[in-house]
Amino acid sequence: EPEVTQTPSHQVTQMGQEVILRCVPISNHLYFYWYRQILGQKVEFLVSFYNNEISEKSEIFDDQFSVERPDGSNFTLKIRSTKLEDSAMYFCASTRQGASGYTFGSGTRLTVV
Amino acid sequence: GENVEQHPSTLSVQEGDSAVIKCTYSDSASNYFPWYKQELGKRPQLIIDIRSNVGEKKDQRIAVTLNKTAKHFSLHITETQPEDSAVYFCAASNPFNNDMRFGAGTRLTVKP
């Protein structure tokens, strides 16, 4: 069964540093998403991406965040200057049809120290 | 935007009993309602979903009901087993906004 792949599985970074989280969505999917889950809390929507542009973003997705699809396979989330409160599990997801039938990646655990 | 409320936050049942988790949503345009199961340290896994043109859907021991008028939907697990223990999330999305919003989750514990 096709999978959404995320790397790295765990990233530790110093506060103020930039991080890039990487995702390879399922190849025939057209919609891409990033979600965040702080330990023990709900899964929070960050951003959706379709047709090479952001289609929706939440109030969490401020100027510190950006997404890119630099080539035909990768979908990245960049956090420019990490804060302690950015520590969370970040999940990438993709789907063929918008906002349904999501397939989640295994997540990247980001720890900001 | 869409706001999804989920209750209860924790639920403990004896093996073999039924478990019911309830969610409400705010956006009347929402038309897709999935349920996810998340085991500790793992990704959310889709277990069942329902669309607004259907009132009920069943898959073995799992069923979901939808009341579009009242804007609520529920997950029913019958004959619970210890391996059903996990956090369950409901979610809602609409076709006009390309996002999906989750409830806060229910930690289900099935005691043997």
PDB file of C-alpha atoms in Angstrom:
ATOM      1  CA  GLU A   1       0.000   0.000   0.000  1.00  0.00           C
ATOM      2  CA  PRO A   2       1.384   3.451  -0.907  1.00  0.00           C
ATOM      3  CA  GLU A   3       2.699   5.483   2.002  1.00  0.00           C
ATOM      4  CA  VAL A   4       3.456   9.077   2.841  1.00  0.00           C
ATOM      5  CA  THR A   5       7.098   9.235   3.908  1.00  0.00           C
ATOM      6  CA  GLN A   6       8.472  11.782   6.357  1.00  0.00           C
ATOM      7  CA  THR A   7      12.057  12.548   7.289  1.00  0.00           C
ATOM      8  CA  PRO A   8      13.644  12.850   9.726  1.00  0.00           C
ATOM      9  CA  SER A   9      11.664  10.867  12.283  1.00  0.00           C
ATOM     10  CA  HIS A  10      13.143  12.955  15.089  1.00  0.00           C
ATOM     11  CA  GLN A  11      14.829  16.358  14.939  1.00  0.00           C
ATOM     12  CA  VAL A  12      16.392  18.218  17.831  1.00  0.00           C
ATOM     13  CA  THR A  13      17.221  21.852  17.250  1.00  0.00           C
ATOM     14  CA  GLN A  14      18.317  24.877  19.210  1.00  0.00           C
ATOM     15  CA  MET A  15      15.845  27.698  19.758  1.00  0.00           C
ATOM     16  CA  GLY A  16      16.161  30.286  17.002  1.00  0.00           C
ATOM     17  CA  GLN A  17      17.456  27.838  14.421  1.00  0.00           C
ATOM     18  CA  GLU A  18      15.729  27.050  11.153  1.00  0.00           C
ATOM     19  CA  VAL A  19      14.402  23.570  10.494  1.00  0.00           C
ATOM     20  CA  ILE A  20      13.057  21.916   7.384  1.00  0.00           C
ATOM     21  CA  LEU A  21      10.758  18.954   7.691  1.00  0.00           C
ATOM     22  CA  ARG A  22      10.430  16.791   4.617  1.00  0.00           C
ATOM     23  CA  CYS A  23       7.592  14.758   3.217  1.00  0.00           C
ATOM     24  CA  VAL A  24       7.125  12.622   0.143  1.00  0.00           C
ATOM     25  CA  PRO A  25       3.386  12.375  -0.541  1.00  0.00           C
ATOM     26  CA  ILE A  26       1.790   9.508  -2.424  1.00  0.00           C
ATOM     27  CA  SER A  27       2.689   9.961  -6.059  1.00  0.00           C
ATOM     28  CA  ASN A  28      -0.770  10.429  -7.591  1.00  0.00           C
ATOM     29  CA  HIS A  29      -2.098  12.633  -4.804  1.00  0.00           C
ATOM     30  CA  LEU A  30      -2.818  16.260  -5.531  1.00  0.00           C
ATOM     31  CA  TYR A  31      -3.523  17.827  -2.145  1.00  0.00           C
ATOM     32  CA  PHE A  32      -0.923  18.112   0.605  1.00  0.00           C
ATOM     33  CA  TYR A  33      -1.201  19.076   4.231  1.00  0.00           C
ATOM     34  CA  TRP A  34       0.800  19.723   7.371  1.00  0.00           C
ATOM     35  CA  TYR A  35      -0.634  19.103  10.810  1.00  0.00           C
ATOM     36  CA  ARG A  36       0.909  19.535  14.235  1.00  0.00           C
ATOM     37  CA  GLN A  37       0.280  17.596  17.438  1.00  0.00           C
ATOM     38  CA  ILE A  38       1.708  18.829  20.698  1.00  0.00           C
ATOM     39  CA  LEU A  39       2.272  15.901  23.050  1.00  0.00           C
ATOM     40  CA  GLY A  40      -1.017  14.612  24.422  1.00  0.00           C
ATOM     41  CA  GLN A  41      -3.095  17.167  22.556  1.00  0.00           C
ATOM     42  CA  LYS A  42      -5.245  17.337  19.468  1.00  0.00           C
ATOM     43  CA  VAL A  43      -4.133  17.188  15.870  1.00  0.00           C
ATOM     44  CA  GLU A  44      -4.042  20.796  14.642  1.00  0.00           C
ATOM     45  CA  PHE A  45      -4.324  21.909  11.033  1.00  0.00           C
ATOM     46  CA  LEU A  46      -1.455  24.082   9.814  1.00  0.00           C
ATOM     47  CA  VAL A  47      -1.696  24.417   6.057  1.00  0.00           C
ATOM     48  CA  SER A  48      -3.009  22.857   2.872  1.00  0.00           C
ATOM     49  CA  PHE A  49      -1.363  23.048  -0.534  1.00  0.00           C
ATOM     50  CA  TYR A  50      -2.810  22.448  -3.970  1.00  0.00           C
ATOM     51  CA  ASN A  51      -1.714  23.328  -7.466  1.00  0.00           C
ATOM     52  CA  ASN A  52       1.609  24.674  -6.200  1.00  0.00           C
ATOM     53  CA  GLU A  53       0.154  27.155  -3.791  1.00  0.00           C
ATOM     54  CA  ILE A  54      -1.258  27.407  -0.306  1.00  0.00           C
ATOM     55  CA  SER A  55      -5.029  26.940  -0.366  1.00  0.00           C
ATOM     56  CA  GLU A  56      -5.778  27.270   3.350  1.00  0.00           C
ATOM     57  CA  LYS A  57      -3.776  28.049   6.454  1.00  0.00           C
ATOM     58  CA  SER A  58      -4.618  28.247  10.126  1.00  0.00           C
ATOM     59  CA  GLU A  59      -3.881  30.936  12.665  1.00  0.00           C
ATOM     60  CA  ILE A  60      -0.910  28.833  13.812  1.00  0.00           C
ATOM     61  CA  PHE A  61       0.745  29.126  10.409  1.00  0.00           C
ATOM     62  CA  ASP A  62       2.325  32.555  10.869  1.00  0.00           C
ATOM     63  CA  ASP A  63       5.255  34.218   9.101  1.00  0.00           C
ATOM     64  CA  GLN A  64       7.698  31.822  10.728  1.00  0.00           C
ATOM     65  CA  PHE A  65       6.284  28.963   8.668  1.00  0.00           C
ATOM     66  CA  SER A  66       6.533  28.298   4.965  1.00  0.00           C
ATOM     67  CA  VAL A  67       5.871  25.358   2.666  1.00  0.00           C
ATOM     68  CA  GLU A  68       7.348  24.377  -0.621  1.00  0.00           C
ATOM     69  CA  ARG A  69       7.076  21.718  -3.231  1.00  0.00           C
ATOM     70  CA  PRO A  70      10.549  22.111  -4.720  1.00  0.00           C
ATOM     71  CA  ASP A  71      10.217  19.234  -7.169  1.00  0.00           C
ATOM     72  CA  GLY A  72       7.629  16.721  -8.271  1.00  0.00           C
ATOM     73  CA  SER A  73       7.910  14.555  -5.180  1.00  0.00           C
ATOM     74  CA  ASN A  74       8.906  16.479  -2.043  1.00  0.00           C
ATOM     75  CA  PHE A  75       6.738  18.696   0.130  1.00  0.00           C
ATOM     76  CA  THR A  76       8.574  20.618   2.852  1.00  0.00           C
ATOM     77  CA  LEU A  77       7.666  22.621   5.932  1.00  0.00           C
ATOM     78  CA  LYS A  78      10.179  25.242   7.039  1.00  0.00           C
ATOM     79  CA  ILE A  79      10.184  26.912  10.423  1.00  0.00           C
ATOM     80  CA  ARG A  80      12.427  29.943  10.194  1.00  0.00           C
ATOM     81  CA  SER A  81      13.289  30.664  13.805  1.00  0.00           C
ATOM     82  CA  THR A  82      12.139  27.884  16.088  1.00  0.00           C
ATOM     83  CA  LYS A  83      10.627  28.540  19.489  1.00  0.00           C
ATOM     84  CA  LEU A  84      10.282  26.172  22.429  1.00  0.00           C
ATOM     85  CA  GLU A  85       6.548  25.969  21.803  1.00  0.00           C
ATOM     86  CA  ASP A  86       7.162  24.615  18.294  1.00  0.00           C
ATOM     87  CA  SER A  87       8.120  21.310  19.902  1.00  0.00           C
ATOM     88  CA  ALA A  88       5.553  18.838  18.625  1.00  0.00           C
ATOM     89  CA  MET A  89       4.944  15.962  16.265  1.00  0.00           C
ATOM     90  CA  TYR A  90       4.462  17.225  12.730  1.00  0.00           C
ATOM     91  CA  PHE A  91       2.405  15.093  10.382  1.00  0.00           C
ATOM     92  CA  CYS A  92       2.281  15.411   6.640  1.00  0.00           C
ATOM     93  CA  ALA A  93      -0.783  14.111   4.792  1.00  0.00           C
ATOM     94  CA  SER A  94      -1.886  13.817   1.207  1.00  0.00           C
ATOM     95  CA  THR A  95      -5.036  12.961  -0.671  1.00  0.00           C
ATOM     96  CA  ARG A  96      -6.297  12.712  -4.211  1.00  0.00           C
ATOM     97  CA  GLN A  97      -9.526  14.503  -3.361  1.00  0.00           C
ATOM     98  CA  GLY A  98      -9.416  17.653  -1.321  1.00  0.00           C
ATOM     99  CA  ALA A  99     -10.064  17.316   2.406  1.00  0.00           C
ATOM    100  CA  SER A 100     -11.060  13.641   2.403  1.00  0.00           C
ATOM    101  CA  GLY A 101      -9.352  10.268   2.394  1.00  0.00           C
ATOM    102  CA  TYR A 102      -6.203  11.581   4.053  1.00  0.00           C
ATOM    103  CA  THR A 103      -3.139   9.386   4.302  1.00  0.00           C
ATOM    104  CA  PHE A 104      -0.853  10.548   7.099  1.00  0.00           C
ATOM    105  CA  GLY A 105       2.878  10.127   7.240  1.00  0.00           C
ATOM    106  CA  SER A 106       4.543   8.642  10.312  1.00  0.00           C
ATOM    107  CA  GLY A 107       5.460  12.080  11.601  1.00  0.00           C
ATOM    108  CA  THR A 108       8.544  14.047  12.588  1.00  0.00           C
ATOM    109  CA  ARG A 109       9.044  14.676  16.276  1.00  0.00           C
ATOM    110  CA  LEU A 110      10.558  18.149  16.583  1.00  0.00           C
ATOM    111  CA  THR A 111      12.223  19.022  19.872  1.00  0.00           C
ATOM    112  CA  VAL A 112      13.358  22.608  20.356  1.00  0.00           C
ATOM    113  CA  VAL A 113      15.834  23.090  23.184  1.00  0.00           C
TER     114      VAL A 113
ATOM    115  CA  GLY B   1     -13.782  28.250  10.373  1.00  0.00           C
ATOM    116  CA  GLU B   2     -14.946  24.815  11.397  1.00  0.00           C
ATOM    117  CA  ASN B   3     -14.965  23.980  15.113  1.00  0.00           C
ATOM    118  CA  VAL B   4     -15.254  20.358  16.186  1.00  0.00           C
ATOM    119  CA  GLU B   5     -16.107  19.431  19.761  1.00  0.00           C
ATOM    120  CA  GLN B   6     -15.570  15.883  21.013  1.00  0.00           C
ATOM    121  CA  HIS B   7     -16.787  14.105  24.140  1.00  0.00           C
ATOM    122  CA  PRO B   8     -15.829  12.449  26.374  1.00  0.00           C
ATOM    123  CA  SER B   9     -12.133  13.185  26.680  1.00  0.00           C
ATOM    124  CA  THR B  10     -11.556   9.830  28.391  1.00  0.00           C
ATOM    125  CA  LEU B  11     -13.615   6.668  28.335  1.00  0.00           C
ATOM    126  CA  SER B  12     -13.006   3.433  30.167  1.00  0.00           C
ATOM    127  CA  VAL B  13     -15.036   0.299  29.429  1.00  0.00           C
ATOM    128  CA  GLN B  14     -14.867  -3.392  30.231  1.00  0.00           C
ATOM    129  CA  GLU B  15     -13.902  -5.760  27.466  1.00  0.00           C
ATOM    130  CA  GLY B  16     -17.014  -6.779  25.556  1.00  0.00           C
ATOM    131  CA  ASP B  17     -18.939  -3.620  26.373  1.00  0.00           C
ATOM    132  CA  SER B  18     -19.806  -0.937  23.830  1.00  0.00           C
ATOM    133  CA  ALA B  19     -18.146   2.462  23.575  1.00  0.00           C
ATOM    134  CA  VAL B  20     -19.703   5.610  22.144  1.00  0.00           C
ATOM    135  CA  ILE B  21     -17.845   8.810  21.304  1.00  0.00           C
ATOM    136  CA  LYS B  22     -19.715  11.923  20.208  1.00  0.00           C
ATOM    137  CA  CYS B  23     -18.729  14.940  18.154  1.00  0.00           C
ATOM    138  CA  THR B  24     -20.417  18.139  17.090  1.00  0.00           C
ATOM    139  CA  TYR B  25     -19.379  20.490  14.332  1.00  0.00           C
ATOM    140  CA  SER B  26     -20.175  24.093  13.588  1.00  0.00           C
ATOM    141  CA  ASP B  27     -19.951  24.531   9.818  1.00  0.00           C
ATOM    142  CA  SER B  28     -23.161  23.432   8.114  1.00  0.00           C
ATOM    143  CA  ALA B  29     -21.247  23.157   4.810  1.00  0.00           C
ATOM    144  CA  SER B  30     -19.110  20.308   6.194  1.00  0.00           C
ATOM    145  CA  ASN B  31     -19.886  17.085   4.408  1.00  0.00           C
ATOM    146  CA  TYR B  32     -17.129  14.628   5.264  1.00  0.00           C
ATOM    147  CA  PHE B  33     -16.630  13.142   8.738  1.00  0.00           C
ATOM    148  CA  PRO B  34     -13.786  10.701   9.312  1.00  0.00           C
ATOM    149  CA  TRP B  35     -12.718   8.979  12.502  1.00  0.00           C
ATOM    150  CA  TYR B  36      -9.089   8.281  13.270  1.00  0.00           C
ATOM    151  CA  LYS B  37      -7.454   5.926  15.749  1.00  0.00           C
ATOM    152  CA  GLN B  38      -4.075   6.912  17.122  1.00  0.00           C
ATOM    153  CA  GLU B  39      -1.924   4.554  19.123  1.00  0.00           C
ATOM    154  CA  LEU B  40       0.826   5.968  21.307  1.00  0.00           C
ATOM    155  CA  GLY B  41       3.608   7.517  19.262  1.00  0.00           C
ATOM    156  CA  LYS B  42       2.033   6.594  15.943  1.00  0.00           C
ATOM    157  CA  ARG B  43       0.233   8.369  13.139  1.00  0.00           C
ATOM    158  CA  PRO B  44      -3.557   8.762  13.060  1.00  0.00           C
ATOM    159  CA  GLN B  45      -5.119   5.912  11.108  1.00  0.00           C
ATOM    160  CA  LEU B  46      -8.463   6.270   9.366  1.00  0.00           C
ATOM    161  CA  ILE B  47     -10.882   3.673  10.708  1.00  0.00           C
ATOM    162  CA  ILE B  48     -14.200   4.784   9.219  1.00  0.00           C
ATOM    163  CA  ASP B  49     -15.703   7.802   7.526  1.00  0.00           C
ATOM    164  CA  ILE B  50     -19.123   9.054   6.530  1.00  0.00           C
ATOM    165  CA  ARG B  51     -20.407  11.610   4.087  1.00  0.00           C
ATOM    166  CA  SER B  52     -23.394  13.848   4.598  1.00  0.00           C
ATOM    167  CA  ASN B  53     -25.592  11.981   2.145  1.00  0.00           C
ATOM    168  CA  VAL B  54     -25.527   8.956   4.454  1.00  0.00           C
ATOM    169  CA  GLY B  55     -26.981   8.689   7.978  1.00  0.00           C
ATOM    170  CA  GLU B  56     -25.180   5.587   9.169  1.00  0.00           C
ATOM    171  CA  LYS B  57     -22.296   3.410   8.128  1.00  0.00           C
ATOM    172  CA  LYS B  58     -21.060   0.171   9.632  1.00  0.00           C
ATOM    173  CA  ASP B  59     -17.858  -1.821   9.317  1.00  0.00           C
ATOM    174  CA  GLN B  60     -17.805  -4.947  11.480  1.00  0.00           C
ATOM    175  CA  ARG B  61     -17.681  -3.769  15.117  1.00  0.00           C
ATOM    176  CA  ILE B  62     -17.468  -0.086  14.218  1.00  0.00           C
ATOM    177  CA  ALA B  63     -20.339   2.153  13.182  1.00  0.00           C
ATOM    178  CA  VAL B  64     -20.731   5.861  12.660  1.00  0.00           C
ATOM    179  CA  THR B  65     -23.978   7.826  12.717  1.00  0.00           C
ATOM    180  CA  LEU B  66     -24.549  11.326  11.417  1.00  0.00           C
ATOM    181  CA  ASN B  67     -27.301  13.775  12.261  1.00  0.00           C
ATOM    182  CA  LYS B  68     -26.824  16.625   9.834  1.00  0.00           C
ATOM    183  CA  THR B  69     -29.693  18.683  11.195  1.00  0.00           C
ATOM    184  CA  ALA B  70     -28.224  18.668  14.671  1.00  0.00           C
ATOM    185  CA  LYS B  71     -24.656  18.788  13.346  1.00  0.00           C
ATOM    186  CA  HIS B  72     -23.433  15.856  15.339  1.00  0.00           C
ATOM    187  CA  PHE B  73     -21.927  12.473  14.585  1.00  0.00           C
ATOM    188  CA  SER B  74     -20.943   9.543  16.733  1.00  0.00           C
ATOM    189  CA  LEU B  75     -18.629   6.556  16.723  1.00  0.00           C
ATOM    190  CA  HIS B  76     -19.915   3.287  18.136  1.00  0.00           C
ATOM    191  CA  ILE B  77     -17.604   0.378  18.918  1.00  0.00           C
ATOM    192  CA  THR B  78     -19.292  -2.864  19.950  1.00  0.00           C
ATOM    193  CA  GLU B  79     -17.751  -5.881  21.676  1.00  0.00           C
ATOM    194  CA  THR B  80     -14.698  -3.861  22.625  1.00  0.00           C
ATOM    195  CA  GLN B  81     -11.325  -5.567  22.908  1.00  0.00           C
ATOM    196  CA  PRO B  82      -8.140  -4.453  24.713  1.00  0.00           C
ATOM    197  CA  GLU B  83      -6.540  -3.687  21.334  1.00  0.00           C
ATOM    198  CA  ASP B  84      -9.219  -1.046  20.775  1.00  0.00           C
ATOM    199  CA  SER B  85      -7.471   1.013  23.473  1.00  0.00           C
ATOM    200  CA  ALA B  86      -6.158   4.177  21.798  1.00  0.00           C
ATOM    201  CA  VAL B  87      -6.980   7.826  21.265  1.00  0.00           C
ATOM    202  CA  TYR B  88      -9.817   8.372  18.819  1.00  0.00           C
ATOM    203  CA  PHE B  89     -10.242  11.616  16.895  1.00  0.00           C
ATOM    204  CA  CYS B  90     -13.230  12.793  14.938  1.00  0.00           C
ATOM    205  CA  ALA B  91     -12.822  15.338  12.172  1.00  0.00           C
ATOM    206  CA  ALA B  92     -14.895  17.381   9.755  1.00  0.00           C
ATOM    207  CA  SER B  93     -14.238  19.049   6.440  1.00  0.00           C
ATOM    208  CA  ASN B  94     -16.180  20.850   3.775  1.00  0.00           C
ATOM    209  CA  PRO B  95     -15.634  20.902   0.026  1.00  0.00           C
ATOM    210  CA  PHE B  96     -15.082  24.648  -0.159  1.00  0.00           C
ATOM    211  CA  ASN B  97     -12.213  24.937   2.315  1.00  0.00           C
ATOM    212  CA  ASN B  98      -9.259  22.700   1.702  1.00  0.00           C
ATOM    213  CA  ASP B  99      -8.699  21.765   5.304  1.00  0.00           C
ATOM    214  CA  MET B 100      -9.941  19.282   7.875  1.00  0.00           C
ATOM    215  CA  ARG B 101     -10.387  20.086  11.551  1.00  0.00           C
ATOM    216  CA  PHE B 102     -10.061  17.571  14.341  1.00  0.00           C
ATOM    217  CA  GLY B 103     -11.791  17.144  17.658  1.00  0.00           C
ATOM    218  CA  ALA B 104      -9.709  17.111  20.825  1.00  0.00           C
ATOM    219  CA  GLY B 105      -9.642  13.328  21.020  1.00  0.00           C
ATOM    220  CA  THR B 106     -11.007  10.613  23.305  1.00  0.00           C
ATOM    221  CA  ARG B 107      -8.667   8.293  25.155  1.00  0.00           C
ATOM    222  CA  LEU B 108     -10.420   4.926  25.180  1.00  0.00           C
ATOM    223  CA  THR B 109      -9.242   2.267  27.625  1.00  0.00           C
ATOM    224  CA  VAL B 110     -10.667  -1.228  27.352  1.00  0.00           C
ATOM    225  CA  LYS B 111     -10.047  -3.207  30.506  1.00  0.00           C
ATOM    226  CA  PRO B 112      -9.650  -6.976  30.152  1.00  0.00           C
TER     227      PRO B 112
END
